[in-house]
CSV table of C-alpha atoms and ligand atoms in Angstrom, one decimal:
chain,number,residue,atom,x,y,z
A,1,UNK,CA,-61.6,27.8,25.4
A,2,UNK,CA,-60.7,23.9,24.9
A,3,UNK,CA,-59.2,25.3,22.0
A,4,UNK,CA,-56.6,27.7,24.2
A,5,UNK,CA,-56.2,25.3,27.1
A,6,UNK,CA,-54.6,22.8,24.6
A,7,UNK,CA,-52.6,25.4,23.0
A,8,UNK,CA,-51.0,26.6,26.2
A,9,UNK,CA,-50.3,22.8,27.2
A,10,UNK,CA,-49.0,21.9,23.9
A,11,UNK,CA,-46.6,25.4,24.6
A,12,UNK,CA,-45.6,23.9,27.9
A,13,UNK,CA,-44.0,20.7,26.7
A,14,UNK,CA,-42.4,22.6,23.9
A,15,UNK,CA,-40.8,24.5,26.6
A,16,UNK,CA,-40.0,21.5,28.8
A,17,UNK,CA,-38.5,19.6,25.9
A,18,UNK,CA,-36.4,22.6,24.8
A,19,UNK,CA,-35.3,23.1,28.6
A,20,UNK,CA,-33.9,19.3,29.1
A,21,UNK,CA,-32.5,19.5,25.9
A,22,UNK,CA,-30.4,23.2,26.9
A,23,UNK,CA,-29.3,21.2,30.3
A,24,UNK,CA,-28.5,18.0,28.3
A,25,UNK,CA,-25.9,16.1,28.9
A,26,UNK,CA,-26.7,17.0,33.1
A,27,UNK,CA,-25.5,12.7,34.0
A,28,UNK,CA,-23.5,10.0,32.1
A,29,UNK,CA,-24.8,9.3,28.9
A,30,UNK,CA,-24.8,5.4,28.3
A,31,UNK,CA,-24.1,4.1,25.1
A,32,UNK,CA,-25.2,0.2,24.7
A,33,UNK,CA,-22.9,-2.1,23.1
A,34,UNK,CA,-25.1,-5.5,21.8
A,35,UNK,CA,-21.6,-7.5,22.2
A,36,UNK,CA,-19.0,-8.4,24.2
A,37,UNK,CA,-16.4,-6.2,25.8
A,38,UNK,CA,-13.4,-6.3,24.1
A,39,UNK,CA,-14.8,-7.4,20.8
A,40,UNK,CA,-15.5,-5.5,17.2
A,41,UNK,CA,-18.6,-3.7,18.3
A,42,UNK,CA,-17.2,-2.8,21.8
A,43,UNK,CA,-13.6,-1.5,20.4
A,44,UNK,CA,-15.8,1.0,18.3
A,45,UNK,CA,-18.0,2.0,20.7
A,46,UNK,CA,-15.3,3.1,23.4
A,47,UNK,CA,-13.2,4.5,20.3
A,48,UNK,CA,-15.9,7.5,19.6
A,49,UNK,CA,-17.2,7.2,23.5
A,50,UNK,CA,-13.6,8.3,24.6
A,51,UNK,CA,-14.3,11.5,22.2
A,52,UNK,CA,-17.5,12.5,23.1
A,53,UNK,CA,-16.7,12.2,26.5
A,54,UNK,CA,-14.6,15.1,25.3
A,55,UNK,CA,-17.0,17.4,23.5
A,56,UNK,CA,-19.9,16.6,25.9
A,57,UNK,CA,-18.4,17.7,29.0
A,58,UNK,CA,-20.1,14.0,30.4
A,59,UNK,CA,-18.6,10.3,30.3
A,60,UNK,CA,-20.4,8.5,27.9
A,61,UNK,CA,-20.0,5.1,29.3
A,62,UNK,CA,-20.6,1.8,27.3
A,63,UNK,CA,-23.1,-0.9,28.5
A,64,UNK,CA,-22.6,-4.3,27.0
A,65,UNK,CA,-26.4,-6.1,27.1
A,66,UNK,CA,-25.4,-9.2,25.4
A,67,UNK,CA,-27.8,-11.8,23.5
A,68,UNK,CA,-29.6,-13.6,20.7
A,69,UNK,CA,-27.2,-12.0,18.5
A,70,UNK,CA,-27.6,-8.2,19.7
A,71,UNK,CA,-31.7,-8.7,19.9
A,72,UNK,CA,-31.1,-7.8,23.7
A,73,UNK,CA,-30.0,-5.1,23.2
A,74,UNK,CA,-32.0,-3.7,20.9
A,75,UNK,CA,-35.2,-4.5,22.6
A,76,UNK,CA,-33.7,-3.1,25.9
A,77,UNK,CA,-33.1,0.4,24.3
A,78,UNK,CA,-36.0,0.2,22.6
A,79,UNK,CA,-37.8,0.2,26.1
A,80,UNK,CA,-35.5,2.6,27.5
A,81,UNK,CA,-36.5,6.1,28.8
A,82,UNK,CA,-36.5,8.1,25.8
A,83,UNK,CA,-34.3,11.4,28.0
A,84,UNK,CA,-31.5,11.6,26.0
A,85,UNK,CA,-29.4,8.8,28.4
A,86,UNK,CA,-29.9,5.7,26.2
A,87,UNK,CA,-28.3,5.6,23.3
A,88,UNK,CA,-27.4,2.2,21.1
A,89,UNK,CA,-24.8,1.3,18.5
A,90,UNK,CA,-25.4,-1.4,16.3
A,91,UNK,CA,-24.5,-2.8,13.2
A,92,UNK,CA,-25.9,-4.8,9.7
A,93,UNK,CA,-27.4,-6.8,12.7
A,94,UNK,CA,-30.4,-4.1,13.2
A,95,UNK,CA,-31.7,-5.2,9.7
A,96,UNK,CA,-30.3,-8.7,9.2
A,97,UNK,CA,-32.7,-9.6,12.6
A,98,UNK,CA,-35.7,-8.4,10.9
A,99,UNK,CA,-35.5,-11.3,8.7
A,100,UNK,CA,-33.4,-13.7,11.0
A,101,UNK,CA,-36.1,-13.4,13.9
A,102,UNK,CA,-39.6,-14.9,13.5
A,103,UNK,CA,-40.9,-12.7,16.8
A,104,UNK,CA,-38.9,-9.5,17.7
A,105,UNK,CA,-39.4,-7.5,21.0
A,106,UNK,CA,-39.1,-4.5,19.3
A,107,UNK,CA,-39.4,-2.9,15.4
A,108,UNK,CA,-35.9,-1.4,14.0
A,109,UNK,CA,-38.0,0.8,11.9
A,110,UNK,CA,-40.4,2.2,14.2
A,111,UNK,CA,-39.0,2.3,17.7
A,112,UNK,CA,-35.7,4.2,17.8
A,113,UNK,CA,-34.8,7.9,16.8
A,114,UNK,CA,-32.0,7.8,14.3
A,115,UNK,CA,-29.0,9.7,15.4
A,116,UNK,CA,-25.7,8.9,12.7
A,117,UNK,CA,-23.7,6.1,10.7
A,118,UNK,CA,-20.2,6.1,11.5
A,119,UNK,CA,-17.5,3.5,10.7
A,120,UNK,CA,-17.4,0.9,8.2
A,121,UNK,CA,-15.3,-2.3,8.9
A,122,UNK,CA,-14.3,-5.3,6.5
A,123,UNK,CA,-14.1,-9.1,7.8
A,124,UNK,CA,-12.0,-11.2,7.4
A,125,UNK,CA,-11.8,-14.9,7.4
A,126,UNK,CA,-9.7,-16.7,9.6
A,127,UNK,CA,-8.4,-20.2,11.3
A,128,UNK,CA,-7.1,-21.3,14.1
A,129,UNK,CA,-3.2,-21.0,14.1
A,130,UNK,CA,-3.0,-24.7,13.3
A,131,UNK,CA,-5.3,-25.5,10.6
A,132,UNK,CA,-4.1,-27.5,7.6
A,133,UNK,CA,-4.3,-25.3,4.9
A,134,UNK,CA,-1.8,-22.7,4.2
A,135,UNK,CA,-4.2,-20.6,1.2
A,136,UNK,CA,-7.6,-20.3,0.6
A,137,UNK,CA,-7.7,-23.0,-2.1
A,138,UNK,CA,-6.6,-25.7,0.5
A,139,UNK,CA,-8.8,-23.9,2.9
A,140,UNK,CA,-11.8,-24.5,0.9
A,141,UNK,CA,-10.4,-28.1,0.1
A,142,UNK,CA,-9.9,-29.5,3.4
A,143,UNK,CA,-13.5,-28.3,4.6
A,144,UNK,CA,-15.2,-29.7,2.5
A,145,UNK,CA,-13.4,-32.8,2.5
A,146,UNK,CA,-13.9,-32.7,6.5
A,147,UNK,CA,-17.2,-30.6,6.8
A,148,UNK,CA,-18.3,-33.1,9.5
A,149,UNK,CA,-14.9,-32.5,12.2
A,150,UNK,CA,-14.8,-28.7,11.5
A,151,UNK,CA,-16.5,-25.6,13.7
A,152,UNK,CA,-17.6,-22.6,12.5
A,153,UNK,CA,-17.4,-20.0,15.6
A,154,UNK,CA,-20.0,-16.9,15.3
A,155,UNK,CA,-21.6,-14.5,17.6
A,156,UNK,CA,-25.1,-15.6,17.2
A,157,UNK,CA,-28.1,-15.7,15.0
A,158,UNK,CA,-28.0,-11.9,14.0
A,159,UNK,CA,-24.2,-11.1,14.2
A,160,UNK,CA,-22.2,-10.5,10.8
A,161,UNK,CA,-19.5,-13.4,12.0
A,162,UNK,CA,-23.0,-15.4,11.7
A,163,UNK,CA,-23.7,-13.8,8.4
A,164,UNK,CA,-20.4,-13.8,6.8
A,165,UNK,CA,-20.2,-17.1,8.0
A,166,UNK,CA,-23.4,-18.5,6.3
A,167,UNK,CA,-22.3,-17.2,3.1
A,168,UNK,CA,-19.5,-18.6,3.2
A,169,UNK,CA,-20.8,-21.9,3.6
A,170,UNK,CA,-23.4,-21.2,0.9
A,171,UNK,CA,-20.7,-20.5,-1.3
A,172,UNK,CA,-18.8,-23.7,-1.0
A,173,UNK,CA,-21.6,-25.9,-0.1
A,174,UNK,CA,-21.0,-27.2,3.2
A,175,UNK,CA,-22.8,-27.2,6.4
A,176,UNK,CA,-21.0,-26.8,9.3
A,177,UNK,CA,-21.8,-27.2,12.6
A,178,UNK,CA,-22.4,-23.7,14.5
A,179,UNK,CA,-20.7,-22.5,17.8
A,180,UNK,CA,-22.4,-19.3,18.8
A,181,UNK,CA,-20.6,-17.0,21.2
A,182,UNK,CA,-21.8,-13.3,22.8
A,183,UNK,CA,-20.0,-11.8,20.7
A,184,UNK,CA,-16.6,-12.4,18.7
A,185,UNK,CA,-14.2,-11.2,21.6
A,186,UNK,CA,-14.9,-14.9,23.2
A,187,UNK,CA,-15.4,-16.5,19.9
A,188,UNK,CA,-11.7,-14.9,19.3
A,189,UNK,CA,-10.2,-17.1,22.7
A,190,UNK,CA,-12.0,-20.0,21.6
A,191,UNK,CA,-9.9,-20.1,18.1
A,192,UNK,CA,-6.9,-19.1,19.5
A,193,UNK,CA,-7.1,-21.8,22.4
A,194,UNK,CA,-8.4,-24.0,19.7
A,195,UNK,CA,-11.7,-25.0,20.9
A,196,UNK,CA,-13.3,-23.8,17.2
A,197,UNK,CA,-11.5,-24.1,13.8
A,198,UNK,CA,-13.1,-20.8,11.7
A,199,UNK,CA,-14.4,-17.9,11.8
A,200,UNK,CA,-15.3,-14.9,9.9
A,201,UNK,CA,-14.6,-11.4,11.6
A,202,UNK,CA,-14.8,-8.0,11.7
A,203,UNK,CA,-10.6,-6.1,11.0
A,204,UNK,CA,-11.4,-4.0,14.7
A,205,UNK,CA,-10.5,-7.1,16.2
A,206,UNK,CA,-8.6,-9.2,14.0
A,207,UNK,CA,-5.7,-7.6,12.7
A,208,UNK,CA,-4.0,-7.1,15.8
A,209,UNK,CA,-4.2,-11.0,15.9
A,210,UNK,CA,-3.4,-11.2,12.3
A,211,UNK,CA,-0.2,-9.3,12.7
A,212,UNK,CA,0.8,-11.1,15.6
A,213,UNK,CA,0.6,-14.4,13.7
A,214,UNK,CA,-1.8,-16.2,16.2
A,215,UNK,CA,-4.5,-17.1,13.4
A,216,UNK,CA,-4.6,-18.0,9.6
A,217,UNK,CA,-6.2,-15.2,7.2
A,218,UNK,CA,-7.5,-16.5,4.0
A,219,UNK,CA,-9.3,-13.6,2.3
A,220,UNK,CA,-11.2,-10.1,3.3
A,221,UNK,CA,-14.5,-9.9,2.5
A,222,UNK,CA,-14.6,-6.6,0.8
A,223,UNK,CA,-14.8,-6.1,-3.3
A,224,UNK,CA,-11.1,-4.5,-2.9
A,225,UNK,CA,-8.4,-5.3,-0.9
A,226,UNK,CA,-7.7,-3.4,2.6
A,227,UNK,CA,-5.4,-1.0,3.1
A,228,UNK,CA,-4.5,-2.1,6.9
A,229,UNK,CA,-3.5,-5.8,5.2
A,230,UNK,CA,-2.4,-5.3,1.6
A,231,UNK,CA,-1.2,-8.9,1.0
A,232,UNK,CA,-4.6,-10.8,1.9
A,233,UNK,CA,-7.1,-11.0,-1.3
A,234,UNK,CA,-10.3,-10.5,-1.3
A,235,UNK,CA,-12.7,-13.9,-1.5
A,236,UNK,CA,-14.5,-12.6,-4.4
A,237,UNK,CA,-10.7,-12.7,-6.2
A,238,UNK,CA,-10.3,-15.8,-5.0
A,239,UNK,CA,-13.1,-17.5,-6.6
A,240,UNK,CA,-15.7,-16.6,-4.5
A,241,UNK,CA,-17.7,-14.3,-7.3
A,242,UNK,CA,-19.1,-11.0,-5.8
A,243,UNK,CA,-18.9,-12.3,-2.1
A,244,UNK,CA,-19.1,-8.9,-0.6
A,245,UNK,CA,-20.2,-8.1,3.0
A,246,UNK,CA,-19.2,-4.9,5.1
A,247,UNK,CA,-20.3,-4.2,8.2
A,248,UNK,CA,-21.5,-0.6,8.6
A,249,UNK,CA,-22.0,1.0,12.4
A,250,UNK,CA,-25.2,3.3,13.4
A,251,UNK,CA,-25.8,5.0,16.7
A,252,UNK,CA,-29.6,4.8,18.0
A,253,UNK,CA,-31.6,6.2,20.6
A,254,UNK,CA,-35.3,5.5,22.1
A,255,UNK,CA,-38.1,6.6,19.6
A,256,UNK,CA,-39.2,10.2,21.2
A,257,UNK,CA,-35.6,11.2,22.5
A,258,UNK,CA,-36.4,15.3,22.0
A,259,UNK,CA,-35.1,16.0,18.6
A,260,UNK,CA,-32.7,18.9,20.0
A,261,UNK,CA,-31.0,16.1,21.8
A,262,UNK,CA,-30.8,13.7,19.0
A,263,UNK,CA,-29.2,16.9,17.4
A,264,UNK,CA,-26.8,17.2,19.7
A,265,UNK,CA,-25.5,13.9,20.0
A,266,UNK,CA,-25.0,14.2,16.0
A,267,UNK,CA,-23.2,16.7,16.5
A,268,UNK,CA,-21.2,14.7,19.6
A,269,UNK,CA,-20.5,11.7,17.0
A,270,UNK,CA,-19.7,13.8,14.0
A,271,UNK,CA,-16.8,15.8,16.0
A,272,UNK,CA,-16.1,12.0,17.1
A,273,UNK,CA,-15.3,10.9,13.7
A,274,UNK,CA,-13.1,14.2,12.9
A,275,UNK,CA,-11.0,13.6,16.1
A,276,UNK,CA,-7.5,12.4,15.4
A,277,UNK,CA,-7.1,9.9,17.8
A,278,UNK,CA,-10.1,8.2,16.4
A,279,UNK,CA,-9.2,8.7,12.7
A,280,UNK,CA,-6.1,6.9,13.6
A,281,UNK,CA,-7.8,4.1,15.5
A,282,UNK,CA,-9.9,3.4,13.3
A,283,UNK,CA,-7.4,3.7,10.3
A,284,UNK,CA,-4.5,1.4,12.3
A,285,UNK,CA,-7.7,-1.3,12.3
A,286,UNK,CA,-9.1,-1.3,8.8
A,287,UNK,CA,-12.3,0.5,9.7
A,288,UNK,CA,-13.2,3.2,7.0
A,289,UNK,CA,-14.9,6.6,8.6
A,290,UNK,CA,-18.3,6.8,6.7
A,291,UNK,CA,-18.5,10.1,4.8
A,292,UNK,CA,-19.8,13.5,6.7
A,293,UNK,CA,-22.6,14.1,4.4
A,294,UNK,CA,-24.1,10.2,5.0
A,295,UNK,CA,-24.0,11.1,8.9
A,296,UNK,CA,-27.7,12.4,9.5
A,297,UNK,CA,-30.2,11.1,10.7
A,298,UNK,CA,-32.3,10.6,7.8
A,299,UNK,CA,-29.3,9.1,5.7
A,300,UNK,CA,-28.9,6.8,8.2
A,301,UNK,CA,-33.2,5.8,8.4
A,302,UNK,CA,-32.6,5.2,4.9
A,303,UNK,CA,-29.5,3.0,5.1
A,304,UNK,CA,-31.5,0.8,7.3
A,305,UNK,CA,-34.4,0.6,5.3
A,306,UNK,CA,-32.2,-0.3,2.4
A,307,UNK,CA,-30.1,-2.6,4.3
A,308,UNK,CA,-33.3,-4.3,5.2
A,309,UNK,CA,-34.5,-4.5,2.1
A,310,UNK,CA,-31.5,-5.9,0.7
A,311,UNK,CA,-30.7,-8.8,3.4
A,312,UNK,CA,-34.5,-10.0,3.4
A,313,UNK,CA,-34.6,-12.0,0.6
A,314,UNK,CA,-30.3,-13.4,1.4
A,315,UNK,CA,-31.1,-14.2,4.6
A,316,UNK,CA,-34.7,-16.3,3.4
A,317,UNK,CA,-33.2,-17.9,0.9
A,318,UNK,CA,-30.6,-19.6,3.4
A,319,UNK,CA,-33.2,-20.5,5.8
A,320,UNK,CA,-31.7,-20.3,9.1
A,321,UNK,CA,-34.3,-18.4,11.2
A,322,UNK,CA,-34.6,-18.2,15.6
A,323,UNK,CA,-38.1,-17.7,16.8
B,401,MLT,C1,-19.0,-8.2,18.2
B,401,MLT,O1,-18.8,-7.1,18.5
B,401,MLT,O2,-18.8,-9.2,19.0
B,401,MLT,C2,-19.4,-8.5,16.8
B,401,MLT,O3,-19.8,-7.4,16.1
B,401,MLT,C3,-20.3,-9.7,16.7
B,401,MLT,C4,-20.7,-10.0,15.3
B,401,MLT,O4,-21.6,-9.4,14.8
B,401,MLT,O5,-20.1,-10.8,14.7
């Protein structure tokens, strides 16, 4: 009897489940953005939101929750209703924190439902307009010879301008002192007003800038040079030996968001990243479309876990850490 009784409730969230996810999208599905408007994160966000507004038949609308380098966020999703209205992107940043972070307020493994990668992006490295150094040689030479006077402008403990950033430093041994922003859309005004002197970031933002000749580039951070900006060398041709980082995009929801709806919103992102409009966005801005076949949600569980695995032992060995 027990037996049946559990059986028949068992049935009746099975059906409940299968009915919110036939009605799903029925309201504005929100789509959290860890950064600041206007910056990297945010210009691919709206990108694919714009599209899926399309295909869904419902405005997916962007939230930016800002903080401790996208840790905000995260834990805010990862407390949100699990009904198919929260969703998160995030980049490198979901495994970089595990590492960064001494306490988290939530578990990037264990706490989200894994829904598809979708755009890769390079960085590039950058000054203000009126820097002293025309090349990345004389770049390298004046920092180090003024390490003390010189800013470093990042998006917090957790970002990739962060990341990039500490590398960087690593790699021609200087410390610099450390302006952390909410993201790199203010970081951006702060080096073109002047206020900060470098900064590594993400193509999505900075070649617009770059083409309009309001900031120095000194090198992109991928192994091969970038299509979108064929004159600027890599770092790691410029002396900096295998100095690689690329910032890779997935989309997130609440852990127990009904698989049917998880399915869906695959489906929403992978019709996203076949749209023209976005292929041409995202092409005009150096960002790379991940291939079809890695969008799943499994390929994308196992990027992270290998992305974890990978930036543990970088991250330790630099030993900057938040609590
Ligand atoms: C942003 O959207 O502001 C950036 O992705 C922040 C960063 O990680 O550098």
């Amino acid at each position: 009897m027990q037996f049946k009784h559990s059986m028949i409730a068992l049935l009746g969230l099975a059906t409940a489940a299968f009915a919110q996810a036939q009605a799903w999208p029925a309201k504005p599905v929100a789509l959290v953005v860890p950064f600041a408007a206007g910056g990297p994160t945010d210009v691919v966000a709206r990108t694919l939101a714009a599209s899926m507004t399309k295909s869904l038949g419902q405005t997916v609308l962007v939230e930016n929750k800002l903080g401790a380098g996208g840790n905000v966020a995260a834990a805010y999703v990862a407390k949100a209703p699990a009904d198919g209205y929260t969703f998160f992107i995030h980049h490198n940043g979901m495994a970089t924190s595990t590492a960064l972070y001494r306490k988290l307020n939530y578990d990037a493994m264990k706490d989200f439902e894994f829904v598809s990668q979708a755009v890769e992006v390079p960085m590039t490295l950058l000054a203000r307009k009126d820097f002293p150094a025309n090349n990345f040689q004389e770049m390298v030479s004046y920092i180090r010879a003024n390490k003390d006077k010189i800013n470093l402008a990042t998006a917090g403990l957790g970002a990739v301008s962060q990341l990039c950033g500490m590398m960087f430093q690593r790699a021609i041994g200087v410390q610099l002192t450390e302006v952390p922003f909410q993201g790199t859309a203010p970081a951006m005004n702060a080096l073109l007003g002047g206020q900060v002197d470098v900064m590594c970031d993400q193509t999505t933002q900075t070649v617009p800038q770059i083409k309009a000749g309001t900031v120095k580039l000194y090198g992109v951070t991928t192994k091969s040079r970038v299509k979108v900006l064929p004159n600027a060398p890599t770092l790691h041709e410029q002396g900096l030996k295998d100095f690689e980082v690329v910032v890779w995009h997935g989309i997130y929801a609440p852990k127990g968001t009904p698989r049917p709806i998880i399915d869906r919103m695959n489906q929403a992102v992978r019709a996203a990243l076949k749209d023209p409009d976005v292929v041409k966005r995202m092409d005009d801005l150096g960002a790379e479309i991940v291939e079809d076949r890695t969008n799943t949600p499994d390929a994308l569980q196992a990027h992270l876990k290998s992305e974890i695995d990978k930036w543990g032992p970088v991250i330790r060995a630099g030993g900057k850490f938040a609590d």
